[in-house]
Amino acid sequence: MPPFERSDPKLRVMTEKDLPAVMELERALFPDDAWTEGMLNSELAEQPATRHYVVALAPDEEIVGYAGLCAVGEAGDVQTIAVRADHWGHGVGAALLTALLTEAATRGCISVYLEVRADNERAQKLYERFGFEQIGIRKRYYQPSGVDAIVMSRDTRGADGDE
């Protein structure tokens, strides 16, 4: 399937039926530290109480990305965000992040946090574009690779990435 044109991908709430396709992407994109199906299933079980997971669909309805938010009280945390490599640079990640930030604001979150691999410059640039700022480093956070995590946060009352 060719990548999206520069238009908004179709997003919808993730369901258990999406797990096989999401897990295939998870293992391909994060081979060293992929979530297990059980972990993701546990996240979905908390939806909609404290979680919000979405998938991005190509025009043929194939899942090409996914993202998840944990929202409790005034704090939200981007749990995961992933886009199939052949769809990078076409707005899918931005659409997924926008959906999470919109949901966080709707749920009354004032701050949203995330961790991003120190060696993932593409993701860091996306988050910075959306107003996230580095607030710390978690040494050797990603295992087994031992890559540091950059901790970032932003105020949901701020930019939406399109300023």
PDB file of C-alpha atoms in Angstrom:
ATOM      1  CA  MET A   1       0.000   0.000   0.000  1.00  0.00           C
ATOM      2  CA  PRO A   2       1.469   3.377  -0.914  1.00  0.00           C
ATOM      3  CA  PRO A   3       1.877   5.928   1.855  1.00  0.00           C
ATOM      4  CA  PHE A   4      -0.708   8.605   2.528  1.00  0.00           C
ATOM      5  CA  GLU A   5      -0.740  11.791   0.596  1.00  0.00           C
ATOM      6  CA  ARG A   6      -0.268  14.785   2.898  1.00  0.00           C
ATOM      7  CA  SER A   7      -3.782  14.417   4.344  1.00  0.00           C
ATOM      8  CA  ASP A   8      -5.191  13.298   7.625  1.00  0.00           C
ATOM      9  CA  PRO A   9      -5.313   9.535   8.016  1.00  0.00           C
ATOM     10  CA  LYS A  10      -8.484   7.943   9.284  1.00  0.00           C
ATOM     11  CA  LEU A  11      -8.242   7.222  13.015  1.00  0.00           C
ATOM     12  CA  ARG A  12     -10.470   5.098  15.195  1.00  0.00           C
ATOM     13  CA  VAL A  13     -10.411   3.623  18.683  1.00  0.00           C
ATOM     14  CA  MET A  14      -8.308   0.464  18.953  1.00  0.00           C
ATOM     15  CA  THR A  15     -10.128  -2.766  19.825  1.00  0.00           C
ATOM     16  CA  GLU A  16      -9.001  -6.279  20.716  1.00  0.00           C
ATOM     17  CA  LYS A  17      -9.658  -7.282  17.085  1.00  0.00           C
ATOM     18  CA  ASP A  18      -6.782  -4.981  16.117  1.00  0.00           C
ATOM     19  CA  LEU A  19      -4.212  -6.768  18.293  1.00  0.00           C
ATOM     20  CA  PRO A  20      -2.784  -9.125  15.639  1.00  0.00           C
ATOM     21  CA  ALA A  21      -2.047  -6.247  13.223  1.00  0.00           C
ATOM     22  CA  VAL A  22      -0.813  -3.956  15.995  1.00  0.00           C
ATOM     23  CA  MET A  23       1.456  -6.653  17.414  1.00  0.00           C
ATOM     24  CA  GLU A  24       2.933  -7.269  13.970  1.00  0.00           C
ATOM     25  CA  LEU A  25       3.805  -3.574  13.749  1.00  0.00           C
ATOM     26  CA  GLU A  26       5.042  -3.510  17.354  1.00  0.00           C
ATOM     27  CA  ARG A  27       7.485  -6.353  16.760  1.00  0.00           C
ATOM     28  CA  ALA A  28       8.689  -4.880  13.448  1.00  0.00           C
ATOM     29  CA  LEU A  29       9.211  -1.365  14.825  1.00  0.00           C
ATOM     30  CA  PHE A  30      10.549  -2.245  18.280  1.00  0.00           C
ATOM     31  CA  PRO A  31      12.307  -5.597  17.876  1.00  0.00           C
ATOM     32  CA  ASP A  32      14.427  -5.277  21.017  1.00  0.00           C
ATOM     33  CA  ASP A  33      11.809  -3.951  23.416  1.00  0.00           C
ATOM     34  CA  ALA A  34       8.392  -4.723  21.943  1.00  0.00           C
ATOM     35  CA  TRP A  35       5.399  -4.872  24.217  1.00  0.00           C
ATOM     36  CA  THR A  36       3.812  -8.283  24.627  1.00  0.00           C
ATOM     37  CA  GLU A  37       0.273  -8.935  23.487  1.00  0.00           C
ATOM     38  CA  GLY A  38      -0.661  -9.393  27.142  1.00  0.00           C
ATOM     39  CA  MET A  39       0.655  -5.943  28.017  1.00  0.00           C
ATOM     40  CA  LEU A  40      -1.308  -4.316  25.218  1.00  0.00           C
ATOM     41  CA  ASN A  41      -4.414  -6.326  26.040  1.00  0.00           C
ATOM     42  CA  SER A  42      -4.165  -5.098  29.655  1.00  0.00           C
ATOM     43  CA  GLU A  43      -3.987  -1.530  28.390  1.00  0.00           C
ATOM     44  CA  LEU A  44      -7.092  -2.023  26.251  1.00  0.00           C
ATOM     45  CA  ALA A  45      -8.938  -3.482  29.250  1.00  0.00           C
ATOM     46  CA  GLU A  46      -8.541  -0.075  30.953  1.00  0.00           C
ATOM     47  CA  GLN A  47     -10.214   1.681  28.011  1.00  0.00           C
ATOM     48  CA  PRO A  48     -12.017   4.060  28.344  1.00  0.00           C
ATOM     49  CA  ALA A  49     -11.597   4.494  32.122  1.00  0.00           C
ATOM     50  CA  THR A  50      -7.942   5.561  32.156  1.00  0.00           C
ATOM     51  CA  ARG A  51      -6.718   4.653  28.670  1.00  0.00           C
ATOM     52  CA  HIS A  52      -7.314   5.814  25.113  1.00  0.00           C
ATOM     53  CA  TYR A  53      -5.799   3.833  22.235  1.00  0.00           C
ATOM     54  CA  VAL A  54      -6.248   4.647  18.563  1.00  0.00           C
ATOM     55  CA  VAL A  55      -5.182   3.135  15.265  1.00  0.00           C
ATOM     56  CA  ALA A  56      -4.406   4.909  11.975  1.00  0.00           C
ATOM     57  CA  LEU A  57      -5.826   3.350   8.861  1.00  0.00           C
ATOM     58  CA  ALA A  58      -4.606   3.487   5.284  1.00  0.00           C
ATOM     59  CA  PRO A  59      -7.266   4.055   2.604  1.00  0.00           C
ATOM     60  CA  ASP A  60      -7.646   0.258   2.314  1.00  0.00           C
ATOM     61  CA  GLU A  61      -8.356   0.105   6.103  1.00  0.00           C
ATOM     62  CA  GLU A  62      -4.980  -1.521   6.853  1.00  0.00           C
ATOM     63  CA  ILE A  63      -3.531  -0.449  10.211  1.00  0.00           C
ATOM     64  CA  VAL A  64      -0.398   1.617   9.629  1.00  0.00           C
ATOM     65  CA  GLY A  65       0.003   3.178  13.060  1.00  0.00           C
ATOM     66  CA  TYR A  66      -1.241   3.205  16.619  1.00  0.00           C
ATOM     67  CA  ALA A  67      -0.914   5.212  19.798  1.00  0.00           C
ATOM     68  CA  GLY A  68      -2.026   5.082  23.405  1.00  0.00           C
ATOM     69  CA  LEU A  69      -2.610   7.452  26.289  1.00  0.00           C
ATOM     70  CA  CYS A  70      -2.923   6.880  30.012  1.00  0.00           C
ATOM     71  CA  ALA A  71      -4.891   9.704  31.635  1.00  0.00           C
ATOM     72  CA  VAL A  72      -5.392   9.928  35.388  1.00  0.00           C
ATOM     73  CA  GLY A  73      -6.405  13.170  37.042  1.00  0.00           C
ATOM     74  CA  GLU A  74      -4.498  16.148  35.682  1.00  0.00           C
ATOM     75  CA  ALA A  75      -1.671  14.074  34.172  1.00  0.00           C
ATOM     76  CA  GLY A  76      -1.511  12.133  30.952  1.00  0.00           C
ATOM     77  CA  ASP A  77       1.214   9.870  29.639  1.00  0.00           C
ATOM     78  CA  VAL A  78       1.810   8.883  26.041  1.00  0.00           C
ATOM     79  CA  GLN A  79       2.236   5.147  26.491  1.00  0.00           C
ATOM     80  CA  THR A  80       3.176   4.341  22.902  1.00  0.00           C
ATOM     81  CA  ILE A  81       3.084   5.767  19.426  1.00  0.00           C
ATOM     82  CA  ALA A  82       4.189   3.955  16.297  1.00  0.00           C
ATOM     83  CA  VAL A  83       3.921   4.370  12.543  1.00  0.00           C
ATOM     84  CA  ARG A  84       4.851   1.836   9.921  1.00  0.00           C
ATOM     85  CA  ALA A  85       8.150   2.925   8.329  1.00  0.00           C
ATOM     86  CA  ASP A  86       6.774   3.278   4.809  1.00  0.00           C
ATOM     87  CA  HIS A  87       4.295   5.863   6.147  1.00  0.00           C
ATOM     88  CA  TRP A  88       6.849   8.042   7.943  1.00  0.00           C
ATOM     89  CA  GLY A  89       6.794  11.684   6.959  1.00  0.00           C
ATOM     90  CA  HIS A  90       3.166  11.663   5.811  1.00  0.00           C
ATOM     91  CA  GLY A  91       1.450  13.082   8.894  1.00  0.00           C
ATOM     92  CA  VAL A  92       0.392   9.814  10.510  1.00  0.00           C
ATOM     93  CA  GLY A  93       2.437  10.340  13.677  1.00  0.00           C
ATOM     94  CA  ALA A  94       1.213  13.921  13.948  1.00  0.00           C
ATOM     95  CA  ALA A  95      -2.402  12.791  13.577  1.00  0.00           C
ATOM     96  CA  LEU A  96      -1.970  10.126  16.246  1.00  0.00           C
ATOM     97  CA  LEU A  97      -0.285  12.540  18.651  1.00  0.00           C
ATOM     98  CA  THR A  98      -2.964  15.164  18.009  1.00  0.00           C
ATOM     99  CA  ALA A  99      -5.638  12.597  18.874  1.00  0.00           C
ATOM    100  CA  LEU A 100      -3.899  11.743  22.155  1.00  0.00           C
ATOM    101  CA  LEU A 101      -3.417  15.387  23.129  1.00  0.00           C
ATOM    102  CA  THR A 102      -7.035  16.191  22.291  1.00  0.00           C
ATOM    103  CA  GLU A 103      -8.185  13.285  24.446  1.00  0.00           C
ATOM    104  CA  ALA A 104      -5.875  14.341  27.285  1.00  0.00           C
ATOM    105  CA  ALA A 105      -7.335  17.852  27.235  1.00  0.00           C
ATOM    106  CA  THR A 106     -10.886  16.463  27.089  1.00  0.00           C
ATOM    107  CA  ARG A 107     -10.137  14.364  30.169  1.00  0.00           C
ATOM    108  CA  GLY A 108      -8.827  17.391  32.066  1.00  0.00           C
ATOM    109  CA  CYS A 109      -5.128  16.605  31.893  1.00  0.00           C
ATOM    110  CA  ILE A 110      -3.020  19.706  32.369  1.00  0.00           C
ATOM    111  CA  SER A 111       0.314  18.043  31.625  1.00  0.00           C
ATOM    112  CA  VAL A 112       1.230  15.224  29.279  1.00  0.00           C
ATOM    113  CA  TYR A 113       4.460  13.251  29.652  1.00  0.00           C
ATOM    114  CA  LEU A 114       6.313  10.747  27.512  1.00  0.00           C
ATOM    115  CA  GLU A 115       9.578   8.891  27.201  1.00  0.00           C
ATOM    116  CA  VAL A 116      11.383   8.683  23.890  1.00  0.00           C
ATOM    117  CA  ARG A 117      14.521   6.793  22.974  1.00  0.00           C
ATOM    118  CA  ALA A 118      17.580   9.024  22.997  1.00  0.00           C
ATOM    119  CA  ASP A 119      18.518   7.579  19.597  1.00  0.00           C
ATOM    120  CA  ASN A 120      15.124   8.343  17.984  1.00  0.00           C
ATOM    121  CA  GLU A 121      15.650  11.829  16.560  1.00  0.00           C
ATOM    122  CA  ARG A 122      12.626  11.576  14.272  1.00  0.00           C
ATOM    123  CA  ALA A 123      10.246  11.114  17.204  1.00  0.00           C
ATOM    124  CA  GLN A 124      11.993  13.772  19.283  1.00  0.00           C
ATOM    125  CA  LYS A 125      11.491  16.324  16.496  1.00  0.00           C
ATOM    126  CA  LEU A 126       7.796  15.451  16.267  1.00  0.00           C
ATOM    127  CA  TYR A 127       7.335  15.897  20.006  1.00  0.00           C
ATOM    128  CA  GLU A 128       9.242  19.184  20.019  1.00  0.00           C
ATOM    129  CA  ARG A 129       7.051  20.442  17.186  1.00  0.00           C
ATOM    130  CA  PHE A 130       4.061  19.750  19.441  1.00  0.00           C
ATOM    131  CA  GLY A 131       5.533  21.757  22.300  1.00  0.00           C
ATOM    132  CA  PHE A 132       7.102  18.964  24.349  1.00  0.00           C
ATOM    133  CA  GLU A 133      10.236  19.911  26.254  1.00  0.00           C
ATOM    134  CA  GLN A 134      12.899  17.700  27.784  1.00  0.00           C
ATOM    135  CA  ILE A 135      12.601  17.486  31.564  1.00  0.00           C
ATOM    136  CA  GLY A 136      14.931  14.596  32.333  1.00  0.00           C
ATOM    137  CA  ILE A 137      16.749  11.456  31.279  1.00  0.00           C
ATOM    138  CA  ARG A 138      16.173   7.880  32.420  1.00  0.00           C
ATOM    139  CA  LYS A 139      19.488   6.112  32.057  1.00  0.00           C
ATOM    140  CA  ARG A 140      19.413   2.710  30.341  1.00  0.00           C
ATOM    141  CA  TYR A 141      15.585   2.773  30.365  1.00  0.00           C
ATOM    142  CA  TYR A 142      15.084   0.681  27.242  1.00  0.00           C
ATOM    143  CA  GLN A 143      16.099  -2.924  27.764  1.00  0.00           C
ATOM    144  CA  PRO A 144      17.835  -5.033  26.709  1.00  0.00           C
ATOM    145  CA  SER A 145      19.574  -2.389  24.552  1.00  0.00           C
ATOM    146  CA  GLY A 146      20.340  -0.066  27.473  1.00  0.00           C
ATOM    147  CA  VAL A 147      19.370   3.047  25.500  1.00  0.00           C
ATOM    148  CA  ASP A 148      18.504   6.105  27.599  1.00  0.00           C
ATOM    149  CA  ALA A 149      15.000   7.584  27.585  1.00  0.00           C
ATOM    150  CA  ILE A 150      14.495  11.292  27.263  1.00  0.00           C
ATOM    151  CA  VAL A 151      11.568  12.345  29.442  1.00  0.00           C
ATOM    152  CA  MET A 152       9.485  15.116  27.925  1.00  0.00           C
ATOM    153  CA  SER A 153       6.372  17.027  28.947  1.00  0.00           C
ATOM    154  CA  ARG A 154       4.007  19.682  27.705  1.00  0.00           C
ATOM    155  CA  ASP A 155       1.033  21.683  28.923  1.00  0.00           C
ATOM    156  CA  THR A 156      -2.170  20.633  27.130  1.00  0.00           C
ATOM    157  CA  ARG A 157      -3.279  24.252  27.080  1.00  0.00           C
ATOM    158  CA  GLY A 158      -0.407  25.022  24.671  1.00  0.00           C
ATOM    159  CA  ALA A 159       0.477  24.479  21.045  1.00  0.00           C
ATOM    160  CA  ASP A 160      -1.069  21.817  18.855  1.00  0.00           C
ATOM    161  CA  GLY A 161       1.980  21.410  16.649  1.00  0.00           C
ATOM    162  CA  ASP A 162       0.665  23.540  13.826  1.00  0.00           C
ATOM    163  CA  GLU A 163       1.790  26.956  15.068  1.00  0.00           C
TER     164      GLU A 163
END
